[in-house]
Coordinates of C-alpha atoms and ligand atoms in Angstrom, one line a residue:
X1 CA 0.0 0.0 0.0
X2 CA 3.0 2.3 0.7
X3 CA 4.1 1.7 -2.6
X4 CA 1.0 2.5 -4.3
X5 CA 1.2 5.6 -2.6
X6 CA 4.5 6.5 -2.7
X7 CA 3.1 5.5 -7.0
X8 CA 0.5 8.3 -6.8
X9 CA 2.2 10.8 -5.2
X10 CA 4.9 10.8 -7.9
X11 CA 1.6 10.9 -10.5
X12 CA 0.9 13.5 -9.0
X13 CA 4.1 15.6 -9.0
X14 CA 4.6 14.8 -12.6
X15 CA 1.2 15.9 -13.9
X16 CA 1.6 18.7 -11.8
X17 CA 4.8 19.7 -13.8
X18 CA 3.7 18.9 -17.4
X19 CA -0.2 21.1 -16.5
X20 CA -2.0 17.9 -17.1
X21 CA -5.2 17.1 -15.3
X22 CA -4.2 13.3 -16.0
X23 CA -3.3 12.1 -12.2
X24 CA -3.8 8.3 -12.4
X25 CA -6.6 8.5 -10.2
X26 CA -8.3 11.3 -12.4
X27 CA -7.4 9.4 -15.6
X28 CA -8.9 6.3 -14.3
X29 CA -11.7 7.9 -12.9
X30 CA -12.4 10.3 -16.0
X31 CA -12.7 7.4 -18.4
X32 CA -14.9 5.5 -15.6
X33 CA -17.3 8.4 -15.7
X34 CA -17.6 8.5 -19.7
X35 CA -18.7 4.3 -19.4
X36 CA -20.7 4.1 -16.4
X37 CA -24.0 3.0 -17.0
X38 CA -27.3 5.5 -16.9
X39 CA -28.9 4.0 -14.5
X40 CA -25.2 3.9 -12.1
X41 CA -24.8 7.3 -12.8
X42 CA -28.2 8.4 -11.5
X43 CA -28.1 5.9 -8.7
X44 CA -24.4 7.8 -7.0
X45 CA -26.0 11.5 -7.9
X46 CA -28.8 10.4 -5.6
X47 CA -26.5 9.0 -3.1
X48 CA -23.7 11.2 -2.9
X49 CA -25.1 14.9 -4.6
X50 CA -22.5 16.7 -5.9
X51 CA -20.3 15.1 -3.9
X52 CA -20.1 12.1 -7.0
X53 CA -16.7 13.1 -8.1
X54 CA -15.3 13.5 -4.5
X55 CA -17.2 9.7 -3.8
X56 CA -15.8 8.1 -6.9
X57 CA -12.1 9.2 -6.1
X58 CA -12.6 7.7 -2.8
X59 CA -14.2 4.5 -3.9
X60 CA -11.1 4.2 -7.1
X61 CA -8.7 4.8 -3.7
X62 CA -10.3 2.6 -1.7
X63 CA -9.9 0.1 -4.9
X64 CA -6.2 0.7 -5.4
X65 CA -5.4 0.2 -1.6
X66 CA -7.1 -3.0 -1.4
X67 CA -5.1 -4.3 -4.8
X68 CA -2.1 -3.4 -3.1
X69 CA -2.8 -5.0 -0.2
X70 CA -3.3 -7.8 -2.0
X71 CA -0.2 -7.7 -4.0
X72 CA 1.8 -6.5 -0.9
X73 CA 0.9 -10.2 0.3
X74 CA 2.3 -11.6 -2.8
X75 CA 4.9 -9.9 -3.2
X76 CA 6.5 -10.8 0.4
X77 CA 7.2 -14.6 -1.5
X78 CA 6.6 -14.1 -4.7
X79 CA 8.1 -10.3 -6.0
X80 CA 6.7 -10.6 -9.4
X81 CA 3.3 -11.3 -8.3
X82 CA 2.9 -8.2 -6.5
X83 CA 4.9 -6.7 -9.6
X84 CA 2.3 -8.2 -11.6
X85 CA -0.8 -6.3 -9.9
X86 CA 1.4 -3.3 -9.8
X87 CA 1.7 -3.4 -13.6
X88 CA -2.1 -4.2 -14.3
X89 CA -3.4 -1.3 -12.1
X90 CA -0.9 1.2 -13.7
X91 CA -1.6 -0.1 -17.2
X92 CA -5.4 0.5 -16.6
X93 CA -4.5 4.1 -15.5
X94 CA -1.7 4.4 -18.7
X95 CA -4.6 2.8 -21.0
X96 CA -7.7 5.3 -19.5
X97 CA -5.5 8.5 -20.2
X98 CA -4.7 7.4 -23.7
X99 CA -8.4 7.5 -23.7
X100 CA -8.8 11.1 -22.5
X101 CA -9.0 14.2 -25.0
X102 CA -7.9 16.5 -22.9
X103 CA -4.7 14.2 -22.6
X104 CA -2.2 15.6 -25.2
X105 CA 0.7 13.3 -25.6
X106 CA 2.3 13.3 -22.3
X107 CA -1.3 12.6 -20.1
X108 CA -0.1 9.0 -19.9
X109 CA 3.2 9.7 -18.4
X110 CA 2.4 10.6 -15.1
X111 CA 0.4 7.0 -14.7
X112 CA 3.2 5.3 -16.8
X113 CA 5.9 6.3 -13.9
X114 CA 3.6 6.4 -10.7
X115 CA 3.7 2.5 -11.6
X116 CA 7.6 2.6 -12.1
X117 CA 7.8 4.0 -8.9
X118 CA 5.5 1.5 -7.0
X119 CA 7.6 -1.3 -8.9
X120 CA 10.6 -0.2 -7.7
X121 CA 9.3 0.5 -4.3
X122 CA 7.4 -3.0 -4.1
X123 CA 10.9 -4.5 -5.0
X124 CA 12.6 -2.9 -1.7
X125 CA 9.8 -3.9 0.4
X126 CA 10.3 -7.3 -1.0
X127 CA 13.8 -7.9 -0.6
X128 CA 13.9 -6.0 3.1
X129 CA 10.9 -8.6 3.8
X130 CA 12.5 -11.8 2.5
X131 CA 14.9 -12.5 5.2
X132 CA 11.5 -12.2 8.0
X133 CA 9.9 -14.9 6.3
X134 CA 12.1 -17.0 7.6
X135 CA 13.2 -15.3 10.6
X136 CA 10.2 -13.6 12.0
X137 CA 11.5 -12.2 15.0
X138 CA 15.0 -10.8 13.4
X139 CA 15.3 -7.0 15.2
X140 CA 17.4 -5.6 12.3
X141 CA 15.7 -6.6 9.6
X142 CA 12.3 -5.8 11.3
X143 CA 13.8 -2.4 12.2
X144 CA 14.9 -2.2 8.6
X145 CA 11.4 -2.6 7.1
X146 CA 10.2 -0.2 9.4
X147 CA 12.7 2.5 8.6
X148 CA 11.5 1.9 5.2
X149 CA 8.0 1.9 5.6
X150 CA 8.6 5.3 7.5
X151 CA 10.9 7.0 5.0
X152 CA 8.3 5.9 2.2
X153 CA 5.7 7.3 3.8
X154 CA 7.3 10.8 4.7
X155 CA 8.9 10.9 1.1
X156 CA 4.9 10.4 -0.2
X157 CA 3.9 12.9 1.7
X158 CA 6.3 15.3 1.2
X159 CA 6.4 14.6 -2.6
X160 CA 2.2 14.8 -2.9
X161 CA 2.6 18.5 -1.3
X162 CA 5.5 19.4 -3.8
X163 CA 2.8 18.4 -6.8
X164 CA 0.7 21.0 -4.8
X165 CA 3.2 23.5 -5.0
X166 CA 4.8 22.9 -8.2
X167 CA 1.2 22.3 -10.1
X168 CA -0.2 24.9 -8.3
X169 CA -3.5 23.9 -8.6
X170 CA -3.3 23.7 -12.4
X171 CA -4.3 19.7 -12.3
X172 CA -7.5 21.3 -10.6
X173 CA -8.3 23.5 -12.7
X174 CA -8.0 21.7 -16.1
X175 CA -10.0 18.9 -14.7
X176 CA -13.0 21.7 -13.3
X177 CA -12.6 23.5 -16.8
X178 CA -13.4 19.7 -18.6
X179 CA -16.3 19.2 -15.7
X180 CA -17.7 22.4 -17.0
X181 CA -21.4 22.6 -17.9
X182 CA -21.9 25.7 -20.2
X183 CA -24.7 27.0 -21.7
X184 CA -24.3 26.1 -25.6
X185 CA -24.1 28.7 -28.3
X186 CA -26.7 27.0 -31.1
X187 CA -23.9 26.1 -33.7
X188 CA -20.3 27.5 -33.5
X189 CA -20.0 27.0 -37.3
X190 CA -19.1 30.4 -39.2
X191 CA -22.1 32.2 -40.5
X192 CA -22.8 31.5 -44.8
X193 CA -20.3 33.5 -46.9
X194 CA -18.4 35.3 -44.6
X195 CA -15.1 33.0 -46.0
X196 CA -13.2 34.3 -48.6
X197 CA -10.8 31.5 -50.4
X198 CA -6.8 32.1 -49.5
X199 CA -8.1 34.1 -46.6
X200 CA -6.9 32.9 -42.9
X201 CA -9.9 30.8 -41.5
X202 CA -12.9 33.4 -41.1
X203 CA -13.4 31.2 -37.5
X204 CA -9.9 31.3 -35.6
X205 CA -9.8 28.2 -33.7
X206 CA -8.8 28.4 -30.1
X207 CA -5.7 26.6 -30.3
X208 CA -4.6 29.0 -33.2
X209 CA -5.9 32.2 -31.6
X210 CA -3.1 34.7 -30.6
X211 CA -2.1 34.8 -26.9
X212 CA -0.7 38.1 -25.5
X213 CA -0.6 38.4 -21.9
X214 CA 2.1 39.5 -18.9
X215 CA 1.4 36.4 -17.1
X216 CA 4.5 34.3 -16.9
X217 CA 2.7 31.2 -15.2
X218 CA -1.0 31.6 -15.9
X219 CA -3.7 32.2 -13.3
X220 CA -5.5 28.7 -12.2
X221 CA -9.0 29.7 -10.9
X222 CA -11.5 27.0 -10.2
X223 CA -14.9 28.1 -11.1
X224 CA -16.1 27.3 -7.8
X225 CA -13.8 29.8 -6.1
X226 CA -14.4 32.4 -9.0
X227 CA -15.7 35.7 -7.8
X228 CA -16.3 39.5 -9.6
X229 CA -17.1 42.4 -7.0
X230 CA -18.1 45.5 -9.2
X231 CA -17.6 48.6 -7.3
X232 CA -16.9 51.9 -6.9
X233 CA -18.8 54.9 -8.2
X234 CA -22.1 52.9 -8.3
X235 CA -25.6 53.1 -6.0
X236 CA -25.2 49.7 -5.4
X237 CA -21.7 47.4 -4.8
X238 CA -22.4 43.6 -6.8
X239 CA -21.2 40.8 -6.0
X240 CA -21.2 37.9 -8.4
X241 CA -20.0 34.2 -8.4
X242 CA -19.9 31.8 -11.4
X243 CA -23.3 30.3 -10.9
X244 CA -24.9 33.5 -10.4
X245 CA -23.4 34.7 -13.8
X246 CA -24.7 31.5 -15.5
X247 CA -27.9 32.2 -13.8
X248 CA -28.1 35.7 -16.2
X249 CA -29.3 36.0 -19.8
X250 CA -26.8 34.6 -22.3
X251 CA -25.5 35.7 -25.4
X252 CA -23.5 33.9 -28.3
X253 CA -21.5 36.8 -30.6
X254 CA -18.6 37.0 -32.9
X255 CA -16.4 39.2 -31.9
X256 CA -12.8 39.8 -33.6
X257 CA -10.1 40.5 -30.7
X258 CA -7.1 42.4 -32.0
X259 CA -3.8 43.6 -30.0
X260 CA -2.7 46.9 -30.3
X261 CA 1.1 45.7 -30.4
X262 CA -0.4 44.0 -33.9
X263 CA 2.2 45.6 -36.9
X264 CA 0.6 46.1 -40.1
X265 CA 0.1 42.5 -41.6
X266 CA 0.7 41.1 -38.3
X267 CA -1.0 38.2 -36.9
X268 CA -2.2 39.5 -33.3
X269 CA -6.0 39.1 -34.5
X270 CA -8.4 36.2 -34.2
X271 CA -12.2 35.8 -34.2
X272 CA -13.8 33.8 -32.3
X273 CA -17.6 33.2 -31.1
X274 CA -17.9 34.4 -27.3
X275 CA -20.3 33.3 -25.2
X276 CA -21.2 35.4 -22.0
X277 CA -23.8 37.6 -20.1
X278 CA -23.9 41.6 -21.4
X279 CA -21.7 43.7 -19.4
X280 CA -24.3 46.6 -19.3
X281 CA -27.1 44.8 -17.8
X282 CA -24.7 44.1 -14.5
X283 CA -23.5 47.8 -14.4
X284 CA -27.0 49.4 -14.7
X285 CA -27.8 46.6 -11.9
X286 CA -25.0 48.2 -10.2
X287 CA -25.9 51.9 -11.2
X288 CA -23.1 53.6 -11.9
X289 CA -22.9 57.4 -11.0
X290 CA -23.4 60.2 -13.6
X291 CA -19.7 61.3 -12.8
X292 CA -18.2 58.3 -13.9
X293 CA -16.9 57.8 -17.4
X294 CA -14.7 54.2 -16.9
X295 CA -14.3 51.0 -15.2
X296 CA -10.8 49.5 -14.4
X297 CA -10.9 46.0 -14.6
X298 CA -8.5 44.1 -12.9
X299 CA -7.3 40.5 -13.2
X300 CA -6.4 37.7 -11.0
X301 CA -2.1 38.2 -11.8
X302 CA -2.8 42.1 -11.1
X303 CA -3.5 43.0 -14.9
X304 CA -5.9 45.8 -15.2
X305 CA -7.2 47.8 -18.0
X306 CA -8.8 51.0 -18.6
X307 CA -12.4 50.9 -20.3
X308 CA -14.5 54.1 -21.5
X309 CA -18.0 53.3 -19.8
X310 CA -20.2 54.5 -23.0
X311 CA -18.6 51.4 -24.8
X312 CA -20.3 49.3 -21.9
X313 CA -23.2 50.5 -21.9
X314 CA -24.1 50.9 -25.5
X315 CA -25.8 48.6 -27.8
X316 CA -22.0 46.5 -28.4
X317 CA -23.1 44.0 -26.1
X318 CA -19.7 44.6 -24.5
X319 CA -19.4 41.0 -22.4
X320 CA -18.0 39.6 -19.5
X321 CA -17.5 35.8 -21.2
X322 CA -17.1 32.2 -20.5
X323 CA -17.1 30.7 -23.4
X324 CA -15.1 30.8 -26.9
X325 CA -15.8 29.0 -29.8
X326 CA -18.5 26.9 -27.9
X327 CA -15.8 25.8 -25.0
X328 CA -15.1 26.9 -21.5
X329 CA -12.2 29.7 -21.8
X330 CA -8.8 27.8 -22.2
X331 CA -7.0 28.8 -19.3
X332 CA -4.6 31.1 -20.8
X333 CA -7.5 32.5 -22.5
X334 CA -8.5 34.1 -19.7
X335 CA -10.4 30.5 -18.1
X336 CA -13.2 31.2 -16.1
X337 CA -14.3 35.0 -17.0
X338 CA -12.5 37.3 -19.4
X339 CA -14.2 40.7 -20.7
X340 CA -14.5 41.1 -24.4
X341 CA -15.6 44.2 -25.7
X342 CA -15.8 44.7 -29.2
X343 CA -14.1 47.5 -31.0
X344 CA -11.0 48.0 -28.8
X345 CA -7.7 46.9 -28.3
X346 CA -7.4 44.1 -26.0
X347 CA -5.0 46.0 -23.4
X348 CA -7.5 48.8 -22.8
X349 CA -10.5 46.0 -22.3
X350 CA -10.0 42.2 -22.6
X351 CA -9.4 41.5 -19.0
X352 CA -8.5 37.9 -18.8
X353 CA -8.9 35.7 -15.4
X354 CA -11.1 39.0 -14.5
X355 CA -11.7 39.1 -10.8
X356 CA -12.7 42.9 -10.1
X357 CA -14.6 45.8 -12.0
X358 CA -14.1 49.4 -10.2
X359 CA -16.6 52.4 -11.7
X360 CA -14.3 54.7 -11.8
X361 CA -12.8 58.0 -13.4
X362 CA -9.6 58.2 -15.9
X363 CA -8.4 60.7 -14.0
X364 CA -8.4 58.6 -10.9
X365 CA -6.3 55.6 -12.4
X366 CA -4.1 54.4 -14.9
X367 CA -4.7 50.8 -16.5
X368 CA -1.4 48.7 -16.9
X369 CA 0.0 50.0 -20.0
X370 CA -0.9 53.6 -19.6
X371 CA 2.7 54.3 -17.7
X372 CA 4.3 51.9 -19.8
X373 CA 3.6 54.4 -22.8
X374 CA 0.8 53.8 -24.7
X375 CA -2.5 55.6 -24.5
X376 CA -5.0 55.4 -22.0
X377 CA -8.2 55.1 -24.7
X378 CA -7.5 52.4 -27.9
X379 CA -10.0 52.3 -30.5
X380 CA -9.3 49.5 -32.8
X381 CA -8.0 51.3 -36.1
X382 CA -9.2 50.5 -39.5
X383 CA -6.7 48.2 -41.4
X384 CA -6.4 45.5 -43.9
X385 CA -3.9 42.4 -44.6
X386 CA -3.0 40.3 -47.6
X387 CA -3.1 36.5 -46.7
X388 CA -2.3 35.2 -49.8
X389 CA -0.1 34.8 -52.1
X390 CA 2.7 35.3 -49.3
X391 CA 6.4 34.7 -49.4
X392 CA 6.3 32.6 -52.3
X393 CA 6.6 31.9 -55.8
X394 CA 3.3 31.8 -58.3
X395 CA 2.7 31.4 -61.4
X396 CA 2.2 34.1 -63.9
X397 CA -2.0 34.0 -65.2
X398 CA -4.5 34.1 -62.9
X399 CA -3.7 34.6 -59.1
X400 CA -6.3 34.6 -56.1
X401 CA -5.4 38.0 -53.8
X402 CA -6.8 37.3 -50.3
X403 CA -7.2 38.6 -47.0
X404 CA -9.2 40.1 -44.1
X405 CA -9.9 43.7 -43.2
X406 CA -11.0 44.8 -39.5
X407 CA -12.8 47.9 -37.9
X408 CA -14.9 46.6 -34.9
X409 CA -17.8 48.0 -34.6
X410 CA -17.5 50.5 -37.1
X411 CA -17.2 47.9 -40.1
X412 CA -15.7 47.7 -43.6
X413 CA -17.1 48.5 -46.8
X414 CA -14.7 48.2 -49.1
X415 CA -11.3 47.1 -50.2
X416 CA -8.9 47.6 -52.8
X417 CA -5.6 46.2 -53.9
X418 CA -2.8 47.5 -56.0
X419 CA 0.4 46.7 -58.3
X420 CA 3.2 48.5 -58.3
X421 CA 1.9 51.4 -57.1
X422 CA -0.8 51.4 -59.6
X423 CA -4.3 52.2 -59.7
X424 CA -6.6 51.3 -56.9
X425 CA -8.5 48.3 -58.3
X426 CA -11.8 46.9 -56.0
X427 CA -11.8 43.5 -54.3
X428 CA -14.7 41.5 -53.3
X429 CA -16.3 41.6 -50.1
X430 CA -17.4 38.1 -48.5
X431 CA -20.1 38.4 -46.0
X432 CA -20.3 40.3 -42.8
X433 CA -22.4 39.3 -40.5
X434 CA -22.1 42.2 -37.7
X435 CA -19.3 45.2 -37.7
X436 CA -17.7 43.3 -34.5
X437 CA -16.0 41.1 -37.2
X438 CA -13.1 41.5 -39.3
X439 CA -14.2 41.3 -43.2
X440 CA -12.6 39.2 -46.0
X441 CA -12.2 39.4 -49.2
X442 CA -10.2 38.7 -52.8
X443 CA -9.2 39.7 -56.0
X444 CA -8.0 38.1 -58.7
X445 CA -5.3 39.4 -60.5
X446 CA -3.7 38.5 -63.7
X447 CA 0.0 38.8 -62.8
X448 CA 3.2 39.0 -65.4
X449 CA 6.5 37.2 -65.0
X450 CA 8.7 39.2 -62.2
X451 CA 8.6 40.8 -59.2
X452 CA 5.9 42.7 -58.3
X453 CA 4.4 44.6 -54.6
X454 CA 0.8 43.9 -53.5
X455 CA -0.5 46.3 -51.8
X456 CA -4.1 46.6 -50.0
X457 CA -6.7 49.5 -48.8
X458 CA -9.5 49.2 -46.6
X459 CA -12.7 52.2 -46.2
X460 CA -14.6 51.9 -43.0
X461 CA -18.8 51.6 -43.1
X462 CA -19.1 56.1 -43.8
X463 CA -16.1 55.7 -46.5
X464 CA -12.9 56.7 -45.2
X465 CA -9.9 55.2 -46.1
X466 CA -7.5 54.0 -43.6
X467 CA -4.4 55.7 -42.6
X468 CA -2.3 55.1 -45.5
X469 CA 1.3 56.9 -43.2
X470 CA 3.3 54.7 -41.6
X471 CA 3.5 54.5 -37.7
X472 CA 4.2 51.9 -35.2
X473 CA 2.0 50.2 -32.8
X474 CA 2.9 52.2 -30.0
X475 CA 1.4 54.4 -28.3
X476 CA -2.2 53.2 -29.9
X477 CA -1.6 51.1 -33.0
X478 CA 0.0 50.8 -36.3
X479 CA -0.8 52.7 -39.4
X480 CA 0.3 52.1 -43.2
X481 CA -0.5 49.7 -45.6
X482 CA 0.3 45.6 -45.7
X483 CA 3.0 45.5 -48.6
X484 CA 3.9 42.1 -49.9
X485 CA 6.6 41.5 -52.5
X486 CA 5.6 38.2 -54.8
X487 CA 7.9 36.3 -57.4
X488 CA 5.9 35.6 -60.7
X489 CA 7.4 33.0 -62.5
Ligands
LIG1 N1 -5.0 39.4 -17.2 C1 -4.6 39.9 -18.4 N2 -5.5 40.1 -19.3 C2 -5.2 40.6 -20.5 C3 -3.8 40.9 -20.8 C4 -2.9 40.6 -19.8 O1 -1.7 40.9 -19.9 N3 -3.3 40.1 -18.6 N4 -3.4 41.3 -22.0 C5 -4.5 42.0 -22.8 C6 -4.1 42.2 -24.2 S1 -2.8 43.3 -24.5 C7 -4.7 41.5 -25.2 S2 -4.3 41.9 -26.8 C8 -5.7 40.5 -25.0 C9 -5.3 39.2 -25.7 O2 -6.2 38.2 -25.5 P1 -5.9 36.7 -25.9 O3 -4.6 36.3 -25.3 O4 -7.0 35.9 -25.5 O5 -5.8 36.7 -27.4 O6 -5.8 40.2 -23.6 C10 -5.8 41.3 -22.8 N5 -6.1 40.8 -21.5
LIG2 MO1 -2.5 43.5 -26.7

């Protein structure tokens, strides 16, 4: 049994380290959960509540210790019988994380060495047990077994709190984030025509989406300890927790997120459908004072940001969300509540791991980039990028010019491309389905042997043109147009 433990603990130390939630008891008990029977199911909820996952980790414990009892037994004549039982349960734990999705390809590894350990162990149990078969009353090598039995324990113990530490409580949280019963957007499939061919993916996927954040080991909140206070300059101070935000009307939107350190034809931009609960309905709940004119939203890590109030409490549907792209947050998208609020730069309102909105003044605060140089308000600016053809060779005839244009909440209306300096020619639009979006589009264009430089425009929804002068992203985003140079031949 001390071997089994001294087996788990080490499972748990090394899941901690590689982030999976893929202990051996969670494996095993993860894949129990997906082939348990209805009616098995049903029967623990009414016996043990929502105390079911707590129950069935005891009862696969209570499993384990008894297996090890009995291969303890064995093993005191017979090492590899007790080696045997070793190997079975630890291949059961190796096999059920092979089975788990949220695995990636090292979720077997902490089951694969908790039973290495336990083998190893068993084997020095064994061989400090051998000589008292024969000799039961032998101080020394009773002593010896004890001493053993003692420094196994103390090591288990000491090495189960070190997973705490060094895991954080990152197993925890990727096993609550999986658990995680959301409220379903009705399809997350892109809307009809809004992809144009050689354009990026109109729908970013989650595990392509950009990641821009200061946190250099990412927050772990379990929902169950999640909680927002929004305070401040308001008539009445709310408190929320994650059920009583699930508990609110929920909306489904497509929002396109964009970082202001983005360079012109960079790829800090993604879209991706958000589901949450409308910012505005909890601050008019809250009532902010007349005086007011932002909140500063703060994370779990300390982050905070700086967000006009009129772009929370107009028709945007400004969000606090849970969701993206039909799943729970991934953690180091801001897992369990991030804001998203559509038409500005994420550092000046896409609070990840949110935990605390102030109603508040701008000339009361400063959000976390404001010293660091770059301005306090950040519109998203109007700009466009060529996708395709980039950095290689085509063929001269007909060649497919593709891209995507942005201004949230403003939208695009057109875009043009040019050759060489040349004359402004008009690309096609795909479809839009809101201005929160970014826009693609192509052109065809019949190129000639050589070099040549691409170059694209975009007009916002009244007509203007974007800024056509280069500047860099600081202090509040690049301007200029995407230029890409393309072989013909
Ligand atoms: N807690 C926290 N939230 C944050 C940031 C951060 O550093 N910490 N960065 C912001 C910035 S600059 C951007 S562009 C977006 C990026 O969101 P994403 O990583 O989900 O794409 O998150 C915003 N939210
Ligand atoms: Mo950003």
């Amino acid at each position: 049994m001390l071997a089994a433990l001294a087996g788990l603990a080490v499972g748990g130390v090394v899941a901690g380290v590689l982030g999976t939630p893929q202990t051996p008891v969670v494996a095993i008990g993860s894949a129990f959960i997906d082939r348990v029977p209805p009616w098995l199911k049903d029967l623990a909820i009414s016996w043990f509540g929502t105390h079911d996952k707590t129950a069935l980790r005891i009862g696969i414990l209570i499993v384990v210790a008894l297996l090890a009892a009995v291969g303890g037994v064995l093993a005191v004549r017979r090492y590899w019988a007790g080696a045997l039982i070793t190997i079975a349960l630890s291949g059961v734990a190796v096999a059920a994380a092979f089975t788990r999705a949220d695995s990636g390809q090292t979720g077997f590894l902490p089951s694969a060495l908790a039973g290495i350990t336990a083998l190893l162990i068993l084997r020095l149990f064994s061989r400090r047990l051998e000589p008292l078969v024969d000799f039961p009353d032998d101080a020394v090598s009773r002593r010896g077994f004890l001493q053993l039995s003692a420094g196994v324990a103390l090591g288990s113990v000491a090495l189960a709190g070190l997973g705490k530490v060094v895991g954080g409580n990152r197993a925890a949280v990727a096993d609550a984030r999986k658990q995680l019963q959301l409220p379903k957007p009705p399809t997350v499939a892109p809307p009809p025509g809004v992809q144009a061919q050689g354009a990026v993916p109109w729908a970013t996927a989650n595990a392509d989406f950009y990641r821009i954040d200061t946190a250099l080991s990412v927050p772990q909140i379990v929902p169950a300890d999640w909680k927002l206070r929004i305070h401040g300059m308001v008539a009445q101070e709310l408190n929320l927790n994650f059920d009583d935000l699930l508990k609110r009307q929920v909306i489904h939107k497509w929002v396109t997120l964009t970082c202001v350190s983005n360079e012109v034809g960079g790829d800090l931009i993604g879209n991706a459908l958000w589901s949450g609960v409308v910012l505005k309905d909890l601050l008019q709940e809250a009532g902010p004072s007349k005086d007011a004119d932002a909140i500063k939203s703060t994370s779990k890590d300390g982050f905070t940001a700086g967000t006009p109030l009129p772009t929370l409490l107009d028709d945007r549907q400004a969000m606090l969300a849970f969701a993206m792209n039909g799943e729970p947050l991934p953690v180091e998208h801001g897992f369990p509540v991030r804001i998203v609020v559509p038409g500005l730069y994420g550092y000046v309102s896409a609070t990840k791991w949110l935990v605390d909105i102030e109603v508040t003044r701008f000339d009361q605060f400063e959000g976390y980039w404001t010293p660091r140089g770059w301005s306090a308000l950040g519109p998203i600016k109007l700009s466009s990028r060529i996708d395709t053809p980039q950095n290689k060779k085509v063929a001269p005839g007909p060649v497919t010019v593709a891209g995507v244009a942005w201004d949230q909440h403003v939208g695009v209306s057109k875009v043009e491309v040019r050759v060489d300096g040349g004359p402004w020619q008009q690309a096609t639009l795909a479809a839009d389905p809101s201005v929160d979006t970014w826009r693609q589009w192509h052109w065809t264009w019949n190129a000639s042997h050589g070099t040549h430089m691409l170059q694209v425009r975009a007009f916002d929804a009244q007509g203007n043109p974007q800024v056509e002068s280069s500047a860099p992203p600081a202090p509040n985003g690049a301007t200029g147009l995407h230029t890409v140079s393309v072989k013909v031949g």
